[in-house]
Coordinates of C-alpha atoms (C1' of nucleotides) in Angstrom, one line a residue:
Chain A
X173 CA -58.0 -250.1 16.6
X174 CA -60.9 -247.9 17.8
X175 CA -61.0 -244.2 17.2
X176 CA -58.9 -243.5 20.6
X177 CA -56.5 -240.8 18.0
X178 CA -55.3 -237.5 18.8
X179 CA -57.9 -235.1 17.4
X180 CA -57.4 -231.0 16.9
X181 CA -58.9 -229.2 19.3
X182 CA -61.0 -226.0 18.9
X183 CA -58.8 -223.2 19.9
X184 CA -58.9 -222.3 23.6
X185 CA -61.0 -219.6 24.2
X186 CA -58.9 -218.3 27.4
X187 CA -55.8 -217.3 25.2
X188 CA -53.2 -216.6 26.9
X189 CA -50.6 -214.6 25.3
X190 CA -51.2 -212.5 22.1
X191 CA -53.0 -213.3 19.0
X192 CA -50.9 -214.6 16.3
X193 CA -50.2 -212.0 14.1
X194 CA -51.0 -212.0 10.5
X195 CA -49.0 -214.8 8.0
X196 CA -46.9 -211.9 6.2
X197 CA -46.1 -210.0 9.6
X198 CA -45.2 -213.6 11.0
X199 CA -43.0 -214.6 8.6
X200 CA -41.2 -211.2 8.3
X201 CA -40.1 -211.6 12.0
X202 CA -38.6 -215.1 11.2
X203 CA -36.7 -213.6 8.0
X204 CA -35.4 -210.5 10.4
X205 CA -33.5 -212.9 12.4
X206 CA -32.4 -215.7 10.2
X207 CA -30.7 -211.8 7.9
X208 CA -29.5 -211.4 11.4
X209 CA -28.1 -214.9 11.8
X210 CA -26.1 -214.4 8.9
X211 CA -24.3 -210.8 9.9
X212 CA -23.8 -211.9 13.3
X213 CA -20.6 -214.0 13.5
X214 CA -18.9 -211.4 11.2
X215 CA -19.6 -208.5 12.7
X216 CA -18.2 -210.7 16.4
X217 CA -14.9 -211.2 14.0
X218 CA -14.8 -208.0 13.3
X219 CA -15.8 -206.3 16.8
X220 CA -13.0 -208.3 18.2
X221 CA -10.9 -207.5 16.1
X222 CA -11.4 -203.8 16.3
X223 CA -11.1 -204.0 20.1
X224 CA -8.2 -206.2 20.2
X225 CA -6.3 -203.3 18.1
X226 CA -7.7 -200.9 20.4
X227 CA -6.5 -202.2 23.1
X228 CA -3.7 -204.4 22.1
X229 CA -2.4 -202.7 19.4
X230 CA -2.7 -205.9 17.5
X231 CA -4.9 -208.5 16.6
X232 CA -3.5 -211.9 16.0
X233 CA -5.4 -215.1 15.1
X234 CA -4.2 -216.7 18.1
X235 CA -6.3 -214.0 20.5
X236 CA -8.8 -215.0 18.6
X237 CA -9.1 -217.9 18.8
X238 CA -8.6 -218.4 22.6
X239 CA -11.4 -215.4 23.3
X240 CA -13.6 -217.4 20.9
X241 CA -12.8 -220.3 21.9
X242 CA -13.1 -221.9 18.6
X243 CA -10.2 -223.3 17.4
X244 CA -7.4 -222.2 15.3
X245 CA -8.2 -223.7 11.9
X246 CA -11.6 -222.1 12.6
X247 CA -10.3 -218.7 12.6
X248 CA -8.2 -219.2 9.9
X249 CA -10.8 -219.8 7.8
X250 CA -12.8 -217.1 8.5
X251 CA -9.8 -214.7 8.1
X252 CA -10.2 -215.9 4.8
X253 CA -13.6 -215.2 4.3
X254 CA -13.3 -211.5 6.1
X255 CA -10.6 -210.8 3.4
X256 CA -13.2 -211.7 0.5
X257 CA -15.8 -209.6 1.9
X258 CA -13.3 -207.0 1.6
X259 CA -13.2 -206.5 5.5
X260 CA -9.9 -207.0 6.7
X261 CA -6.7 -207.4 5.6
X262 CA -4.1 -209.4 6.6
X263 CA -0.8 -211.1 5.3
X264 CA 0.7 -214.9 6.7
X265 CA 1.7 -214.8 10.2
X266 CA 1.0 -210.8 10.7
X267 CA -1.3 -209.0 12.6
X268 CA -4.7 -208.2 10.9
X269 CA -6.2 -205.3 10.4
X270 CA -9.5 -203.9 9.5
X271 CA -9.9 -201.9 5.9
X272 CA -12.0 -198.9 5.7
X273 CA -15.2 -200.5 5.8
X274 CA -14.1 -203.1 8.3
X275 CA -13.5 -200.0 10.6
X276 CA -16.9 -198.8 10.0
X277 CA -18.7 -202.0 10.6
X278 CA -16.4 -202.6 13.6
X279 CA -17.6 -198.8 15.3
X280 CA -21.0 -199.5 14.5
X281 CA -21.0 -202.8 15.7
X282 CA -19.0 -201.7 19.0
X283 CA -21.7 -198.7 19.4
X284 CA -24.9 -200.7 19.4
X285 CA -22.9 -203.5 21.7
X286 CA -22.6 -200.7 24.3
X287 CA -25.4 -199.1 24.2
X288 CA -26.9 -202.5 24.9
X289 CA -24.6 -203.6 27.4
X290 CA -24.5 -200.0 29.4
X291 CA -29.1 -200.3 29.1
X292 CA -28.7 -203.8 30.9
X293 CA -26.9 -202.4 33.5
X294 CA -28.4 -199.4 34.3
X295 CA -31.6 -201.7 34.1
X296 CA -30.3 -203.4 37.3
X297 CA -28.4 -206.2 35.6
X298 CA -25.3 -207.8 37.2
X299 CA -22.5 -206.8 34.9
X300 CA -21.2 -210.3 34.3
X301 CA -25.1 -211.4 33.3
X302 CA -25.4 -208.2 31.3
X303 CA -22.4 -208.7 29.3
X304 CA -23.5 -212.3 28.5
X305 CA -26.7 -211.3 27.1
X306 CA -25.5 -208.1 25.7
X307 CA -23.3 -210.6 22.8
X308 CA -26.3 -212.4 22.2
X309 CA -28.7 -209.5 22.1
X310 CA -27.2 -207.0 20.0
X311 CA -27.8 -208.3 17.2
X312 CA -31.5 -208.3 17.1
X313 CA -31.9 -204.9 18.8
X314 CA -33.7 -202.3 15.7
X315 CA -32.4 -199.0 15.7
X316 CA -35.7 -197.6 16.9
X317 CA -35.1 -200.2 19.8
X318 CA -31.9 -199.0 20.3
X319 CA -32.2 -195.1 20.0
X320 CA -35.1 -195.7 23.4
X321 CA -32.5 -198.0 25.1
X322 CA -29.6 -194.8 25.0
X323 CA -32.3 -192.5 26.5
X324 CA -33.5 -194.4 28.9
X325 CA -29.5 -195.3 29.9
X326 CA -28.8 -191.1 29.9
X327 CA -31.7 -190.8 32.0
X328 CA -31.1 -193.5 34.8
X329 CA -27.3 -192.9 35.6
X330 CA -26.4 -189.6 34.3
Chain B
X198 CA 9.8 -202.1 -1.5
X199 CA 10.7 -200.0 1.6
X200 CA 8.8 -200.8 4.8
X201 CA 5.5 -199.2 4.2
X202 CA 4.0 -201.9 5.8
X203 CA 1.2 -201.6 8.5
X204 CA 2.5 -201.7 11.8
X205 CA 0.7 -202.6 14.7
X206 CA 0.3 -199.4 16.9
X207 CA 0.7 -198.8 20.3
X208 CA -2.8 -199.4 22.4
X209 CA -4.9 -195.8 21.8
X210 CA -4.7 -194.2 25.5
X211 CA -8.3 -192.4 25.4
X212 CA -9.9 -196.0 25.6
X213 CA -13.7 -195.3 24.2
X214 CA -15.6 -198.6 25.4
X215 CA -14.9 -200.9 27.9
X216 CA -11.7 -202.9 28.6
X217 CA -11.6 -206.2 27.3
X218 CA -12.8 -208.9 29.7
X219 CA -11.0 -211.4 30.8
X220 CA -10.0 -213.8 28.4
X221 CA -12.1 -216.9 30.0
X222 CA -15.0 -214.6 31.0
X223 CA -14.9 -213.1 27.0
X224 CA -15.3 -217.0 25.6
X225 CA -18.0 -217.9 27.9
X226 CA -19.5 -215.2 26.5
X227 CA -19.5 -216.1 22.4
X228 CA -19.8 -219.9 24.1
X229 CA -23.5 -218.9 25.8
X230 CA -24.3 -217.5 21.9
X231 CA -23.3 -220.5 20.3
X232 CA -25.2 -222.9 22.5
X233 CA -28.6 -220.7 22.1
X234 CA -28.1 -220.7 18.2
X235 CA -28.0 -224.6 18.7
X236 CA -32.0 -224.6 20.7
X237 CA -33.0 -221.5 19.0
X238 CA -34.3 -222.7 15.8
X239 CA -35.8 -225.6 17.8
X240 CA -37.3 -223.8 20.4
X241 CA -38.8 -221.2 17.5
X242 CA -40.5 -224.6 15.7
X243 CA -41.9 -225.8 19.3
X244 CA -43.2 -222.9 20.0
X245 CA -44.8 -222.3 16.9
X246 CA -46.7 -225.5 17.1
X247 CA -48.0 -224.6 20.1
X248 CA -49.1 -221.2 18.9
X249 CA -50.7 -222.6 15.9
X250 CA -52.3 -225.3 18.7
X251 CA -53.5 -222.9 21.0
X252 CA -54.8 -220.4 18.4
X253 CA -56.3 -222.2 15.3
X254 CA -56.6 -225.9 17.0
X255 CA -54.1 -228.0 14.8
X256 CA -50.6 -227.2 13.6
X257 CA -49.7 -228.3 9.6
X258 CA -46.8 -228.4 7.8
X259 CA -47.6 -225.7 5.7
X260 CA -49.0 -223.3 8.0
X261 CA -45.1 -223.9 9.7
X262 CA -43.6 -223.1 5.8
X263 CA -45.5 -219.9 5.2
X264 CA -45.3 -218.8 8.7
X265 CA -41.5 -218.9 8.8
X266 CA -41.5 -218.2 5.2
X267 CA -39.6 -221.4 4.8
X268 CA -39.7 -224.0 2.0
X269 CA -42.3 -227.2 3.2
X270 CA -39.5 -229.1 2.4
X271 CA -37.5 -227.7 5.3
X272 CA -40.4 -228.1 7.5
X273 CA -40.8 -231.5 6.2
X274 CA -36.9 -231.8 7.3
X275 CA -37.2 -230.3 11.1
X276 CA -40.4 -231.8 12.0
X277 CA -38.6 -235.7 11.6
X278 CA -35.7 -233.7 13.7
X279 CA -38.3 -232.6 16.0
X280 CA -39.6 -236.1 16.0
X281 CA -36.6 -238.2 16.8
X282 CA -36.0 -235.3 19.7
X283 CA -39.2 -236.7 21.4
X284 CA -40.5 -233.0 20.6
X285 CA -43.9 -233.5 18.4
X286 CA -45.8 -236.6 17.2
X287 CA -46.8 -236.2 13.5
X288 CA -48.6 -238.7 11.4
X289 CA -48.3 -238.1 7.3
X290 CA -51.6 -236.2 6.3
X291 CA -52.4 -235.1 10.0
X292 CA -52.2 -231.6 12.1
X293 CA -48.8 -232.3 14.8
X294 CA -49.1 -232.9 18.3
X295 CA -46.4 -231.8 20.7
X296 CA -45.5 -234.3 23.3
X297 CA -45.4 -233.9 27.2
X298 CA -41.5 -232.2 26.8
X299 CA -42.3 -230.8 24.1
X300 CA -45.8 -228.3 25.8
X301 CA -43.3 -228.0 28.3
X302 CA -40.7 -226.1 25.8
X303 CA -43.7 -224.5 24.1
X304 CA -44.9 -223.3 27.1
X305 CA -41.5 -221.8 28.4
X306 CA -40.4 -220.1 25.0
X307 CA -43.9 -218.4 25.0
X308 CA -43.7 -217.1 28.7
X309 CA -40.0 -215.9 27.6
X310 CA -41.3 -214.7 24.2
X311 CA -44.2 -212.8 26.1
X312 CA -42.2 -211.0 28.5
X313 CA -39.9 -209.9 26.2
X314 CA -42.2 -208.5 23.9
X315 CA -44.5 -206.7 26.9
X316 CA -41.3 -205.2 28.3
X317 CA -40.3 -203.7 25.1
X318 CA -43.9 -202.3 24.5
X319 CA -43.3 -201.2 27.9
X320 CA -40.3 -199.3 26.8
X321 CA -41.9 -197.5 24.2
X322 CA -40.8 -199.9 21.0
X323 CA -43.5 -199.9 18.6
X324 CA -46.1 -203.3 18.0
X325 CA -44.0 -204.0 14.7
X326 CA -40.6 -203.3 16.3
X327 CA -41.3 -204.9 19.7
X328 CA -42.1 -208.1 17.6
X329 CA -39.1 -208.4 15.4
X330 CA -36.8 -207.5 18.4
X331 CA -38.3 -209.8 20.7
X332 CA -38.0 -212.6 17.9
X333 CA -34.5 -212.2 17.8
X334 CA -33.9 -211.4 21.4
X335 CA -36.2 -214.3 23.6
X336 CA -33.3 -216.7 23.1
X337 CA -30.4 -214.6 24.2
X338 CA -31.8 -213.3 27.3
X339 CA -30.8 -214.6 31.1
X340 CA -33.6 -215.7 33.6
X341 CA -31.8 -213.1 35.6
X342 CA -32.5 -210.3 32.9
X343 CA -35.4 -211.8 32.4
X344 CA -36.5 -211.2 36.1
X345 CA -35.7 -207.4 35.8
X346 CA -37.4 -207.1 32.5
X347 CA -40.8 -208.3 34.3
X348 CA -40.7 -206.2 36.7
X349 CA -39.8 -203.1 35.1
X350 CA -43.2 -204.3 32.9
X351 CA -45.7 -204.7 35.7
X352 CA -44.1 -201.2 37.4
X353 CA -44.8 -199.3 34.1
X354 CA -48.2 -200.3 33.0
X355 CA -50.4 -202.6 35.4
Chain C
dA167 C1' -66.0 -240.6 -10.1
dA168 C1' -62.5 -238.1 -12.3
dT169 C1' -59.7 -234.5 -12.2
dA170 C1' -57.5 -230.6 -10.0
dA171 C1' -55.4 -228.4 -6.2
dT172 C1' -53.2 -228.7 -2.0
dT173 C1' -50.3 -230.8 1.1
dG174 C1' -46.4 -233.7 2.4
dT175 C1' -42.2 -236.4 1.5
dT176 C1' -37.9 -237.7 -0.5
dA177 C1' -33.6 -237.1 -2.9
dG178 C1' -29.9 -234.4 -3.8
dC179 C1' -27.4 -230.1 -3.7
dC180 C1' -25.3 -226.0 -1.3
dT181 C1' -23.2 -222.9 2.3
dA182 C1' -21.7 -221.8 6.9
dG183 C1' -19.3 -222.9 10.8
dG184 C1' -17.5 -226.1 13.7
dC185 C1' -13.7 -229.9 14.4
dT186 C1' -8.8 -232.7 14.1
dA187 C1' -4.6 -233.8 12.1
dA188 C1' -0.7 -232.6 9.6
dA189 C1' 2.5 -229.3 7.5
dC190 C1' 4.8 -225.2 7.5
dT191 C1' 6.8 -220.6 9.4
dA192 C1' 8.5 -217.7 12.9
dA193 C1' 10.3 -216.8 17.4
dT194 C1' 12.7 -218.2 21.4
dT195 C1' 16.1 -220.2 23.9
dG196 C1' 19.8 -223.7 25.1
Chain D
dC126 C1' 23.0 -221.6 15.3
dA127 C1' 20.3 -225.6 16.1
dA128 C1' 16.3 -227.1 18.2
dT129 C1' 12.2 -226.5 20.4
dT130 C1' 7.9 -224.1 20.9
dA131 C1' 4.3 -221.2 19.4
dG132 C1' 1.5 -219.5 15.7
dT133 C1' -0.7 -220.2 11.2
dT134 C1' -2.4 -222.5 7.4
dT135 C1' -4.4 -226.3 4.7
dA136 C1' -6.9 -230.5 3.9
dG137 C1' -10.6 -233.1 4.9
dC138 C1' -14.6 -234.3 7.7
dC139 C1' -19.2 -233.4 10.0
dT140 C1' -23.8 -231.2 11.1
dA141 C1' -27.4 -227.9 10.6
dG142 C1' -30.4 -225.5 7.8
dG143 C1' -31.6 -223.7 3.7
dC144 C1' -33.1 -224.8 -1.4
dT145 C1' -35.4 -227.1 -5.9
dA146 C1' -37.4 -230.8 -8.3
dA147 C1' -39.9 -234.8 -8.6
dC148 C1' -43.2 -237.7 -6.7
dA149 C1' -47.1 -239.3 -3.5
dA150 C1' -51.1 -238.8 -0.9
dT151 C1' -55.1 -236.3 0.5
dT152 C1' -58.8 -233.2 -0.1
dA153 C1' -61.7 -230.3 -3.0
dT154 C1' -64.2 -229.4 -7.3
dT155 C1' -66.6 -230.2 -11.1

DNA sequence: AATAATTGTTAGCCTAGGCTAAACTAATTG
DNA sequence: CAATTAGTTTAGCCTAGGCTAACAATTATT
């Protein structure tokens, strides 16, 4: 075999996009989301939960699990977890409900949701669009991020 | 015990928020999440190679590790991943390559990336911020959104 | 050339978050 | 009130994505 191997390349000179920034900067950005990764699905469980109350009264596992659409067993077990992180409470075939702290994270959580959701559509979104990427965003949306998004929102449909 | 339980109450009439969706519309929702957590990490490592690529000429291992602030041994992990997905071609010792798919997904998580990132700074977000938001964000944002969040960039600072 | 340092790989462990199947409890209805 | 249906839980399995520790290969230094 001749020397016919893939070789590195100098960098292009035309670089599109930004410069990379530097290693620590880099590798902070990763770290921000996989902290965020790991808040996320709880703070869904306990969104939901907090709306389902709100609007339901009651928050069974069975709601859930069909508005997840994970199954049972998976909501079950994370019931379980929500109750160790001292988040909910809940007792065998009863309603949950949310403890102190649960109620907090759930405000929070619903706040930052529609701030985000009400930004995408005053952006122009379609509302069935913008509440698709408003779940997935609003977890990685900073405060700073999120303080511009409310004034911009105020200011474009008063 | 007399019944000092915690009874579910009736919905609260002064509804801040929006009204639930739809059950089916709600799941698609969490469902569009949970399918971009599945390419995210993927998509993150692709398009990493092809920064390190473009920028410095050849992608390693450990640039990958302290880039993502990951062990090498994880990198060591996803790369055979990346591998058997027909993603990158890596030889023991030697910088990767990403295949024809693979600059293709490089190449689309960067133009995504990009946007994101030049519509926040757009906004008014900060470098720093704009760069941990748009991290998080690139993956959970719709073509459609997307669109808008061009536009709104070249309108606001050509 | 020998040794040291860097880089890469492998093995094995752990947690989170899915799933199905089976068992149990509560509610509804014939 | 017995039986069916609906809701909940438990057990056990799987994959992804982290980790550390030990080892192997390459590159750099003396």
């Amino acid at each position: 075999m001749s020397d016919h191997e893939q070789q590195p390349l100098p960098p292009t000179p035309h670089q599109s996009g930004d410069a990379l920034p530097p290693v620590e900067q880099h590798a902070q950005q990763y770290e921000t989301v996989r902290n965020a990764h790991e808040t996320e699905l709880i703070e869904d469980y306990v969104e939901l939960i907090g709306d389902l109350l709100r609007h339901r009264g009651e928050a069974r596992a069975a709601d859930i699990a069909s508005r997840m659409s994970v199954s049972q067993a998976t909501v079950s077990k994370m019931i379980r977890r929500l109750n160790e992180l001292g988040l909910v409470t809940s007792r065998p075939y009863r309603s949950l409900f949310l403890t102190q702290e649960g109620q907090q994270m759930a405000e929070t959580s619903r706040a930052r949701h529609d701030i985000v959701l009400h930004f995408l559509r005053a952006l122009g979104v379609r509302d069935t669009t913008a509440r698709i990427d408003a779940e997935g965003m609003e977890h990685h949306v900073s405060d700073e991020t999120l303080a511009i998004m409310q004034r911009f929102t105020e200011e474009h449909q008063p």
